[in-house]
mmCIF file of C-alpha atoms and ligand atoms in Angstrom:
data_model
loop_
_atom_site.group_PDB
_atom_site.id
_atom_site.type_symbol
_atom_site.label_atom_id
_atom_site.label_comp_id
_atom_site.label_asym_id
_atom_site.label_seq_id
_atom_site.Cartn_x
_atom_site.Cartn_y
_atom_site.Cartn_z
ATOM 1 C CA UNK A 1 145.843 165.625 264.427
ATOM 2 C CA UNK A 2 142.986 164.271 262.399
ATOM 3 C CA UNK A 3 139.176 164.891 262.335
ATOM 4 C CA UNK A 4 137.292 161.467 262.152
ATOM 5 C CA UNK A 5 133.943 162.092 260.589
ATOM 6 C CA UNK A 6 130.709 160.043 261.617
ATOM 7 C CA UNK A 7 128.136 159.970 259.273
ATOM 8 C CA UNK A 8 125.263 161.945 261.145
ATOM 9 C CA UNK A 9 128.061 165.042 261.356
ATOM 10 C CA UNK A 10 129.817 165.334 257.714
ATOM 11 C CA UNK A 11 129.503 169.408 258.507
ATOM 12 C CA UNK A 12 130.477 170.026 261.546
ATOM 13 C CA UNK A 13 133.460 167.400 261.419
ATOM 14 C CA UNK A 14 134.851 168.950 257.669
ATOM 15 C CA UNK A 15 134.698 172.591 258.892
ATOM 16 C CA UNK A 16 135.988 171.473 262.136
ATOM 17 C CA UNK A 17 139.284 169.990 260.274
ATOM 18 C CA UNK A 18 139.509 173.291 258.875
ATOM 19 C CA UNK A 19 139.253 175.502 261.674
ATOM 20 C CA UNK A 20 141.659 173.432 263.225
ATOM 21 C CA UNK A 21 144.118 172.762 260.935
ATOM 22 C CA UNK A 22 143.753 168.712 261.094
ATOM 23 C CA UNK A 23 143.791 166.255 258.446
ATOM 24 C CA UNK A 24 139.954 164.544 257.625
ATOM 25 C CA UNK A 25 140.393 160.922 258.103
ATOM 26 C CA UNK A 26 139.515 158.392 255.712
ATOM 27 C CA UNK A 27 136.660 156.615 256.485
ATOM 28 C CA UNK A 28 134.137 154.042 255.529
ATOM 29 C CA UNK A 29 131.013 153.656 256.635
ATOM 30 C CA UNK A 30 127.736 151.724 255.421
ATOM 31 C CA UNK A 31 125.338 149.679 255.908
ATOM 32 C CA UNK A 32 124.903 145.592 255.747
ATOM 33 C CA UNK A 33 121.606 144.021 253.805
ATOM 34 C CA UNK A 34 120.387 143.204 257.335
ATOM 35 C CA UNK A 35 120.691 147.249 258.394
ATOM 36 C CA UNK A 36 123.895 146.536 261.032
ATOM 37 C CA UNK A 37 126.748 148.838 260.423
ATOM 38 C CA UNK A 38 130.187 148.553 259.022
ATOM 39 C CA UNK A 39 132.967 150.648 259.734
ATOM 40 C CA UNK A 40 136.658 150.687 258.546
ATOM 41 C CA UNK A 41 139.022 153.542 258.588
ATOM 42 C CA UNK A 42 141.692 154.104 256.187
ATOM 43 C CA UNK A 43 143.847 156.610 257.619
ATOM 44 C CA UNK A 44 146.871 155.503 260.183
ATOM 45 C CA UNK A 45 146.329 157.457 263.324
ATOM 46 C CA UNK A 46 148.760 155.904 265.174
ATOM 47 C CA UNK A 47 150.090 158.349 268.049
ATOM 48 C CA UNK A 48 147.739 161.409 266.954
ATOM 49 C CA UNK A 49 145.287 163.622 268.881
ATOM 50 C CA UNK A 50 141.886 162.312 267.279
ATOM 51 C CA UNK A 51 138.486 164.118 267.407
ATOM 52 C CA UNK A 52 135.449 161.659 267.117
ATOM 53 C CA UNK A 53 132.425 164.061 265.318
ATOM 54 C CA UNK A 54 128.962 162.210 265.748
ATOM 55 C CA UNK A 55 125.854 163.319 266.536
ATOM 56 C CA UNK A 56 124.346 160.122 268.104
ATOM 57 C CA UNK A 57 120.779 161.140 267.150
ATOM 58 C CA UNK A 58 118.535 159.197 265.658
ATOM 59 C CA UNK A 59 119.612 155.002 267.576
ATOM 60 C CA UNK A 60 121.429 153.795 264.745
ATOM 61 C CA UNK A 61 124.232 156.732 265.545
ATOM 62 C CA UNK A 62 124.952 155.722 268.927
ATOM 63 C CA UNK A 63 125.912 152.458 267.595
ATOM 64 C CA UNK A 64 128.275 153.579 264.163
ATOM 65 C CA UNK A 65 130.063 155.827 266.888
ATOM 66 C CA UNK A 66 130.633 152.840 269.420
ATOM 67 C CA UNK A 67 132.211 151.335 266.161
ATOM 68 C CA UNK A 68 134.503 154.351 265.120
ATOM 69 C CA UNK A 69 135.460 154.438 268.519
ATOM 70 C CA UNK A 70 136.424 150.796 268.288
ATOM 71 C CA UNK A 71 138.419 151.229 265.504
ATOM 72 C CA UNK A 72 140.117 154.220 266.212
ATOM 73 C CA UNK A 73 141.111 152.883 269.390
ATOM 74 C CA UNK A 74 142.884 149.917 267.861
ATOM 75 C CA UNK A 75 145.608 152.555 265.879
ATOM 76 C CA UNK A 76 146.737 153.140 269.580
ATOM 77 C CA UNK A 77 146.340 157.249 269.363
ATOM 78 C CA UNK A 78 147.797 159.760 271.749
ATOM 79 C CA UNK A 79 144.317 161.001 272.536
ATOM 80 C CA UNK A 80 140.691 160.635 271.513
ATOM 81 C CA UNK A 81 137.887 163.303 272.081
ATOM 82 C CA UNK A 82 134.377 162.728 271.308
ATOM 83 C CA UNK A 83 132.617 165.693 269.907
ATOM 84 C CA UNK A 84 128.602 165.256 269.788
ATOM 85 C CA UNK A 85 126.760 168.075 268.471
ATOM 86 C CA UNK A 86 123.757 166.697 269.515
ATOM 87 C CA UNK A 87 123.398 164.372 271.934
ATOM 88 C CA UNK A 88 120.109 162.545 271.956
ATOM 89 C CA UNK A 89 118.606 161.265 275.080
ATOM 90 C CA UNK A 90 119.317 164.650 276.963
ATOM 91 C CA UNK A 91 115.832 164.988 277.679
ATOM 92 C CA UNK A 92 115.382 162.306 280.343
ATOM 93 C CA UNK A 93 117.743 163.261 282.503
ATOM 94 C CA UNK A 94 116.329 161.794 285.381
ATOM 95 C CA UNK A 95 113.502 159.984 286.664
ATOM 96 C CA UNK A 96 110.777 161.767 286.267
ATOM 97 C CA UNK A 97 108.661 158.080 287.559
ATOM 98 C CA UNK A 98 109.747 155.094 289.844
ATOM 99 C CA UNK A 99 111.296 152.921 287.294
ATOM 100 C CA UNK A 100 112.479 154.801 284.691
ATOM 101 C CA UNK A 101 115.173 154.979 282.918
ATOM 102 C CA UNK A 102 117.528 158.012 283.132
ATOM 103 C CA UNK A 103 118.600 157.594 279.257
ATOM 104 C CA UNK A 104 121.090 160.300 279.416
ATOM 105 C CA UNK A 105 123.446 158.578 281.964
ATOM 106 C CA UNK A 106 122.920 155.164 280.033
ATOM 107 C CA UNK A 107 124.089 156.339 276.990
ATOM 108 C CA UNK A 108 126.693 158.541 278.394
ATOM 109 C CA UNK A 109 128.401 155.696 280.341
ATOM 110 C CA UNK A 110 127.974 152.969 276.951
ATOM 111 C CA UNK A 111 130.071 156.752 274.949
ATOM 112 C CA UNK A 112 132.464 157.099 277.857
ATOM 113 C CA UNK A 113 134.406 154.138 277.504
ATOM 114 C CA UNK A 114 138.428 154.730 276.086
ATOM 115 C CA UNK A 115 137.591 158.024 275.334
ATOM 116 C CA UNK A 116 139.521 160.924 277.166
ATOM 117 C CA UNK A 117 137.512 164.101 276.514
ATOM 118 C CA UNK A 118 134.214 164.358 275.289
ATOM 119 C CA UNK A 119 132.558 167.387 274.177
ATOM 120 C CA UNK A 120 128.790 168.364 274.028
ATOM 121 C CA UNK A 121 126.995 171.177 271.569
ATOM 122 C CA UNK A 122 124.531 172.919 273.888
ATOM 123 C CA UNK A 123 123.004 170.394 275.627
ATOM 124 C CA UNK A 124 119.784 170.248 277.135
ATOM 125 C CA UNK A 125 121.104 170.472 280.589
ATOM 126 C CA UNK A 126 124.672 171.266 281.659
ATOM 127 C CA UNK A 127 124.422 168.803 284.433
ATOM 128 C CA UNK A 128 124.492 165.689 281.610
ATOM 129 C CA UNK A 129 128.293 165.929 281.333
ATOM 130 C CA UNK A 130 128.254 164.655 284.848
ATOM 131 C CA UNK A 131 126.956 161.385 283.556
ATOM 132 C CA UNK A 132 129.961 160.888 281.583
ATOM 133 C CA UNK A 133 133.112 158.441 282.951
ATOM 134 C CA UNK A 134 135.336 160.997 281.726
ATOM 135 C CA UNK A 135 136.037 164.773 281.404
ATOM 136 C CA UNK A 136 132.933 166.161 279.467
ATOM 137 C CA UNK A 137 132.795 169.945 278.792
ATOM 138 C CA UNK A 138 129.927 171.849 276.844
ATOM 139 C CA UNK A 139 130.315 174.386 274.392
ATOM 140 C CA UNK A 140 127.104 176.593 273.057
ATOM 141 C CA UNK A 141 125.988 177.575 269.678
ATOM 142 C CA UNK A 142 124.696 180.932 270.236
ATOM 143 C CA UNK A 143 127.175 183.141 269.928
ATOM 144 C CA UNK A 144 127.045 181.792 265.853
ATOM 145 C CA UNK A 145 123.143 182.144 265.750
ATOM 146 C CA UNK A 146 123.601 185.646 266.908
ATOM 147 C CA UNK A 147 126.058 186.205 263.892
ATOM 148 C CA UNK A 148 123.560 185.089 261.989
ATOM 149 C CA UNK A 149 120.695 186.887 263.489
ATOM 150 C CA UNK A 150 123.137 190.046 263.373
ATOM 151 C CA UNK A 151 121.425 191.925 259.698
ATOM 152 C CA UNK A 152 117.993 191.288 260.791
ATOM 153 C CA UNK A 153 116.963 194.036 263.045
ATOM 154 C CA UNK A 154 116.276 191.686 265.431
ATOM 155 C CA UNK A 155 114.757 194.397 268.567
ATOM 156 C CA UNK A 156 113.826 192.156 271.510
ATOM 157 C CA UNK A 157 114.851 188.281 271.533
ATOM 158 C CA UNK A 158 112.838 186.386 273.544
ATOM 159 C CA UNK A 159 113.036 182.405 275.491
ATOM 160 C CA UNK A 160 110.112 180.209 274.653
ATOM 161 C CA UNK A 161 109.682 179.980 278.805
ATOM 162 C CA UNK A 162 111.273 180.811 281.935
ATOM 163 C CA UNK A 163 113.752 177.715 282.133
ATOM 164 C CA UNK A 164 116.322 178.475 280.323
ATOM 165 C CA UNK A 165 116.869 182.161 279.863
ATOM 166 C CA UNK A 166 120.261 182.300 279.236
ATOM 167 C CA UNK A 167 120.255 181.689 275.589
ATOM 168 C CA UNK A 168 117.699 184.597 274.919
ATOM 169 C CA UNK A 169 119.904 186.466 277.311
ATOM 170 C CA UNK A 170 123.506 186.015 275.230
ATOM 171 C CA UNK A 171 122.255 186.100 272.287
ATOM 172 C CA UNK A 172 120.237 189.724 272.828
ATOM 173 C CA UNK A 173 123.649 190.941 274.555
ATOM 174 C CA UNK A 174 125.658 190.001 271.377
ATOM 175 C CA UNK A 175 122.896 191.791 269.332
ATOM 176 C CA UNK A 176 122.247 194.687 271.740
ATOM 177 C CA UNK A 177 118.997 194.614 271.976
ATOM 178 C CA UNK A 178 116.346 193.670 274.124
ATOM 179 C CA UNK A 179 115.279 190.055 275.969
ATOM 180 C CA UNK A 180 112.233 188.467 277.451
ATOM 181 C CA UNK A 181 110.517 185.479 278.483
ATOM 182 C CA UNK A 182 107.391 184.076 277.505
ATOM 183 C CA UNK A 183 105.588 183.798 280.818
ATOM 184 C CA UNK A 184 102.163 181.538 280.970
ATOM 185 C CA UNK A 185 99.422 182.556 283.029
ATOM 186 C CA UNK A 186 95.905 180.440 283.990
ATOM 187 C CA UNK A 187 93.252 182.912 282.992
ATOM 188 C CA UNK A 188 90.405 180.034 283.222
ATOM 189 C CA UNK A 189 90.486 176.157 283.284
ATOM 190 C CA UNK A 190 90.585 176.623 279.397
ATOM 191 C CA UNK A 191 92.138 179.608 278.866
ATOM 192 C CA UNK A 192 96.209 179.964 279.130
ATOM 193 C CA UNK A 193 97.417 183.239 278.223
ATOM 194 C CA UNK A 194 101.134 183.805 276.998
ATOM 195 C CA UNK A 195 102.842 186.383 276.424
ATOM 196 C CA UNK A 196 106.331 188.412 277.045
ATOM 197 C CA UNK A 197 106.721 188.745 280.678
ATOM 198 C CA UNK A 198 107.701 192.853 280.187
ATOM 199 C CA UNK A 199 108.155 193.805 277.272
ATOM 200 C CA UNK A 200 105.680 194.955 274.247
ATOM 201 C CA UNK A 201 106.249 192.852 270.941
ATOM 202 C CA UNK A 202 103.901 194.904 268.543
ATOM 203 C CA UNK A 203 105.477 196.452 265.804
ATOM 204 C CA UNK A 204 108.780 195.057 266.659
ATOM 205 C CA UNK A 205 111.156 192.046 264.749
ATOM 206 C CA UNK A 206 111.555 189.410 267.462
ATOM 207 C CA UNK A 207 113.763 186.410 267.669
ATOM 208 C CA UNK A 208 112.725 183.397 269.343
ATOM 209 C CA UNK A 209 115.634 180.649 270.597
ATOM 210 C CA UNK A 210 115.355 177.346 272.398
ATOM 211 C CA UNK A 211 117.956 174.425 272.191
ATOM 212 C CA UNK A 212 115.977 171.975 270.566
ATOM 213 C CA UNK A 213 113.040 172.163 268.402
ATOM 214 C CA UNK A 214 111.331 168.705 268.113
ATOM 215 C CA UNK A 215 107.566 168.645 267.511
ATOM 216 C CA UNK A 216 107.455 172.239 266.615
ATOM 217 C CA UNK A 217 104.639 172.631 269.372
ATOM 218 C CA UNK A 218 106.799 174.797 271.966
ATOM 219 C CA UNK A 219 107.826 177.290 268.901
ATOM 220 C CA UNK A 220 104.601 177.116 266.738
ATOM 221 C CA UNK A 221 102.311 178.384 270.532
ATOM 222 C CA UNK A 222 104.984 181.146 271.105
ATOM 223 C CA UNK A 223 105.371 181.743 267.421
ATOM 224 C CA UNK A 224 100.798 182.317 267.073
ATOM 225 C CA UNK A 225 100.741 184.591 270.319
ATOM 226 C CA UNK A 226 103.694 186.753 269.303
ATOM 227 C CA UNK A 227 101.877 187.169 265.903
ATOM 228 C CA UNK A 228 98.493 187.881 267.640
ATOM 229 C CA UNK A 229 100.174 190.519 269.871
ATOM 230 C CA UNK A 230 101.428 192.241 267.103
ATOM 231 C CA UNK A 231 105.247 191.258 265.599
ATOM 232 C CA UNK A 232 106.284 192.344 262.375
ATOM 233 C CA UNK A 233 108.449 189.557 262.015
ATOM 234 C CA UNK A 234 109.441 186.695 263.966
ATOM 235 C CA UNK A 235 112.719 184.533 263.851
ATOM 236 C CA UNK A 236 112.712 181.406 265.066
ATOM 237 C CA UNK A 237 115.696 179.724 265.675
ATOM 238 C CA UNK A 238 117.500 176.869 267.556
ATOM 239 C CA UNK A 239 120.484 174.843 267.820
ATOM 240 C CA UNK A 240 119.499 171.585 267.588
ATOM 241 C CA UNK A 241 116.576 171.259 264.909
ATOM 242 C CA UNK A 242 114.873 167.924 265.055
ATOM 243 C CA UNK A 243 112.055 168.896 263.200
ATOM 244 C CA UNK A 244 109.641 166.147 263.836
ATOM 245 C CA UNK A 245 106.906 165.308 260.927
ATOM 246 C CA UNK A 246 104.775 168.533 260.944
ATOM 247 C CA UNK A 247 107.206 170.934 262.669
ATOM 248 C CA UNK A 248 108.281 173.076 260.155
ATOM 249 C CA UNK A 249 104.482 173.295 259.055
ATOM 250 C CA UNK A 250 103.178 174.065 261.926
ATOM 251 C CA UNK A 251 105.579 177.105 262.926
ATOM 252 C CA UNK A 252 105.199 178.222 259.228
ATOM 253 C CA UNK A 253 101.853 178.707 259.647
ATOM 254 C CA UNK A 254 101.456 179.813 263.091
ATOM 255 C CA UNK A 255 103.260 182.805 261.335
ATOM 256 C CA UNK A 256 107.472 182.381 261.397
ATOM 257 C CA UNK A 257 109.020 184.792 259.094
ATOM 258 C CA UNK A 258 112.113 182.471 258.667
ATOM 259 C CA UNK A 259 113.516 179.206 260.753
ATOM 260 C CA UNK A 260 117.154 178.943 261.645
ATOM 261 C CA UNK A 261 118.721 176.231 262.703
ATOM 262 C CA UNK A 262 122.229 174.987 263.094
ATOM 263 C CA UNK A 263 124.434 171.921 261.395
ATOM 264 C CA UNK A 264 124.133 169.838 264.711
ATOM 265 C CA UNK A 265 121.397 168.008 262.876
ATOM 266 C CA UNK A 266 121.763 168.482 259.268
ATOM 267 C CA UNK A 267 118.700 169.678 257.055
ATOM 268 C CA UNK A 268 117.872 172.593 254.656
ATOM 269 C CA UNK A 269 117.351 174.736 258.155
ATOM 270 C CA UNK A 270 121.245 174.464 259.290
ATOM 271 C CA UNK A 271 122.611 178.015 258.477
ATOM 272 C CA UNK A 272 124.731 178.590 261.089
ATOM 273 C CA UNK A 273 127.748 176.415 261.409
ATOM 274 C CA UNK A 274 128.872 175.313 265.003
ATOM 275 C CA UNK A 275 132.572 174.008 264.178
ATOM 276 C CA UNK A 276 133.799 177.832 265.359
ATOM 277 C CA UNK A 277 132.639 177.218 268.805
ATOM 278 C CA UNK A 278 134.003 173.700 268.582
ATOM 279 C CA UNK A 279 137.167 174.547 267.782
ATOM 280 C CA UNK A 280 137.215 177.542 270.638
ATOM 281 C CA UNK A 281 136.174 175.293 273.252
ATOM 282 C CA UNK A 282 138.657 172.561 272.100
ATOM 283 C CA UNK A 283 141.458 175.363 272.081
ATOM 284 C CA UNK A 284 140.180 177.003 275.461
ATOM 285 C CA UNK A 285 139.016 173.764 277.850
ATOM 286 C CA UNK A 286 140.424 170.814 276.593
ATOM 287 C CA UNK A 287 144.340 171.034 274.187
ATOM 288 C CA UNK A 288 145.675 174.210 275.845
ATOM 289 C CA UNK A 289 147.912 173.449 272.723
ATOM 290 C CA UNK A 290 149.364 176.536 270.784
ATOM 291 C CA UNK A 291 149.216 174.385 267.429
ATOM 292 C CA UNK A 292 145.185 174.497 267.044
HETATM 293 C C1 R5P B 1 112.108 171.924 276.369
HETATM 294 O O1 R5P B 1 112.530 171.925 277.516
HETATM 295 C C2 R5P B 1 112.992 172.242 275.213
HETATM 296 O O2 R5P B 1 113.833 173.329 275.502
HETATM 297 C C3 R5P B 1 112.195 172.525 273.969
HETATM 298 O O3 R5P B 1 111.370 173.669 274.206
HETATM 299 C C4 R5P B 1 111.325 171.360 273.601
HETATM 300 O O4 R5P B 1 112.056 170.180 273.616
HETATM 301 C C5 R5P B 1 110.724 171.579 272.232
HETATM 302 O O5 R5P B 1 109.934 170.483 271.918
HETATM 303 P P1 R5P B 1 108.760 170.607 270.868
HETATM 304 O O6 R5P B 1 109.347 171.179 269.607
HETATM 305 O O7 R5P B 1 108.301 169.192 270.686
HETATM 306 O O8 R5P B 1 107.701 171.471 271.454
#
């Protein structure tokens, strides 16, 4: 079985190989003068099981993958799985206007193609993998950012709003502690108050998780309100950490004590690792094989 590495994922793929037990394949991958990409890969992987790591964020990933792809399937393997740890594009996932584009489903369709499993990190909605042509599962990173959360104290984890709960949910239930949502509320035309739907932040450590941080806006809001009501410290964390110009800047200063984020998107924030939960969901959903 071998591990084929895309460029954007060099983590996740190398301590995927090793939590798996498969070889890292040889590959080449760069860049032409003009910016188009080159791929070759050096390893024979004639009849194996190969895993396909890319995170197809930012454009120019979605293409090098299409390539890998094309040259893995040319060594006529037994199987190839697609791994993305962050797959861009989740946000449109349907049209929100006339006319639009539903980018998810376009890219997923271009990915699907001679591919027999794919697997996605946490996505932004579940629902995505039905955009794929072939079996797509999901796998989550927050049973790893708990781990990592576990020696802070953490007493009430909170979701940045009241869409997607679940996260703030698991990850308090692996901690043991507490969880909330930050609930808005109109107080004036001008005036939006937010704040914990039940439960009192002041004096307490809190941990705030969302999937993706992008602009830092979402996290920097919840991060100044928490603060103003009274934290002691505040963890901010995420699995996918885009981290857009001012982002870490802004959440910095609206008051974060520290800013977590995982290797789906690698930068000096990925501390937690998500190749663990990789390799479970490869062992549990999609080999069934005894030798992972
Ligand atoms: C929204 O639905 C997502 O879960 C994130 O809260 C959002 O994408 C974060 O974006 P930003 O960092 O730009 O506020």
């Amino acid at each position: 079985m071998f591990v084929v590495s895309g460029s954007a994922s060099r983590s996740v793929a190398t301590h995927l190989a090793r939590e798996i037990s498969a070889d890292l394949a040889d590959i080449e991958v760069r860049r032409f003068k003009d910016g188009e990409c080159y791929v070759r890969v050096r390893s024979n992987l004639e009849n194996e099981d190969v895993i396909i790591v890319q995170t197809t964020y930012p454009d120019e990933n979605i293409i090098e993958t299409i390539l890998i792809r094309d040259a893995v399937r040319d060594f006529n393997p037994n199987k190839i799985i697609l791994v993305i740890p962050y797959y861009g594009y989740a946000r449109q996932d349907r049209k929100f206007q006339d006319g639009e584009a539903v980018s998810a489903r376009a890219i997923a369709e271009i990915l699907s193609t001679d591919i027999d499993t794919v697997l996605l990190v946490d996505p932004h909605k579940d629902h995505i993998t039905e955009f794929f042509k072939t079996k797509a599962f999901v796998c989550s990173a927050i049973p790893e950012i708990a781990k990592y959360l576990m020696n802070k104290n953490v007493d009430v984890v909170l979701a940045p709003d009241k869409g997607a709960t679940w996260r703030a949910e698991k990850t308090a239930e692996i901690l043991g502690c507490k969880w909330d949502f930050l609930e808005k509320t109109r107080i004036s035309d001008e005036i939006v108050e937010i704040k914990p739907k039940n439960v009192d932040v002041s004096d307490r450590a809190i941990a705030i998780i969302d999937d993706i941080i992008s602009t830092g806006g979402t996290m920097a809001k919840a991060v100044s309100e928490i603060k103003r009501q009274g934290a002691k410290e505040i963890y901010v964390a995420c699995t996918h950490g885009l981290f857009i110009g001012e982002a870490i800047n802004k959440i910095t200063s609206a008051g974060a004590t520290e800013i977590i984020s995982t290797d789906t998107i690698e930068s000096s924030f990925s501390k937690v690792r998500v190749a663990p939960q990789i390799a479970s969901a490869l062992r549990d959903s999609i080999f069934k094989l005894n030798y992972i």
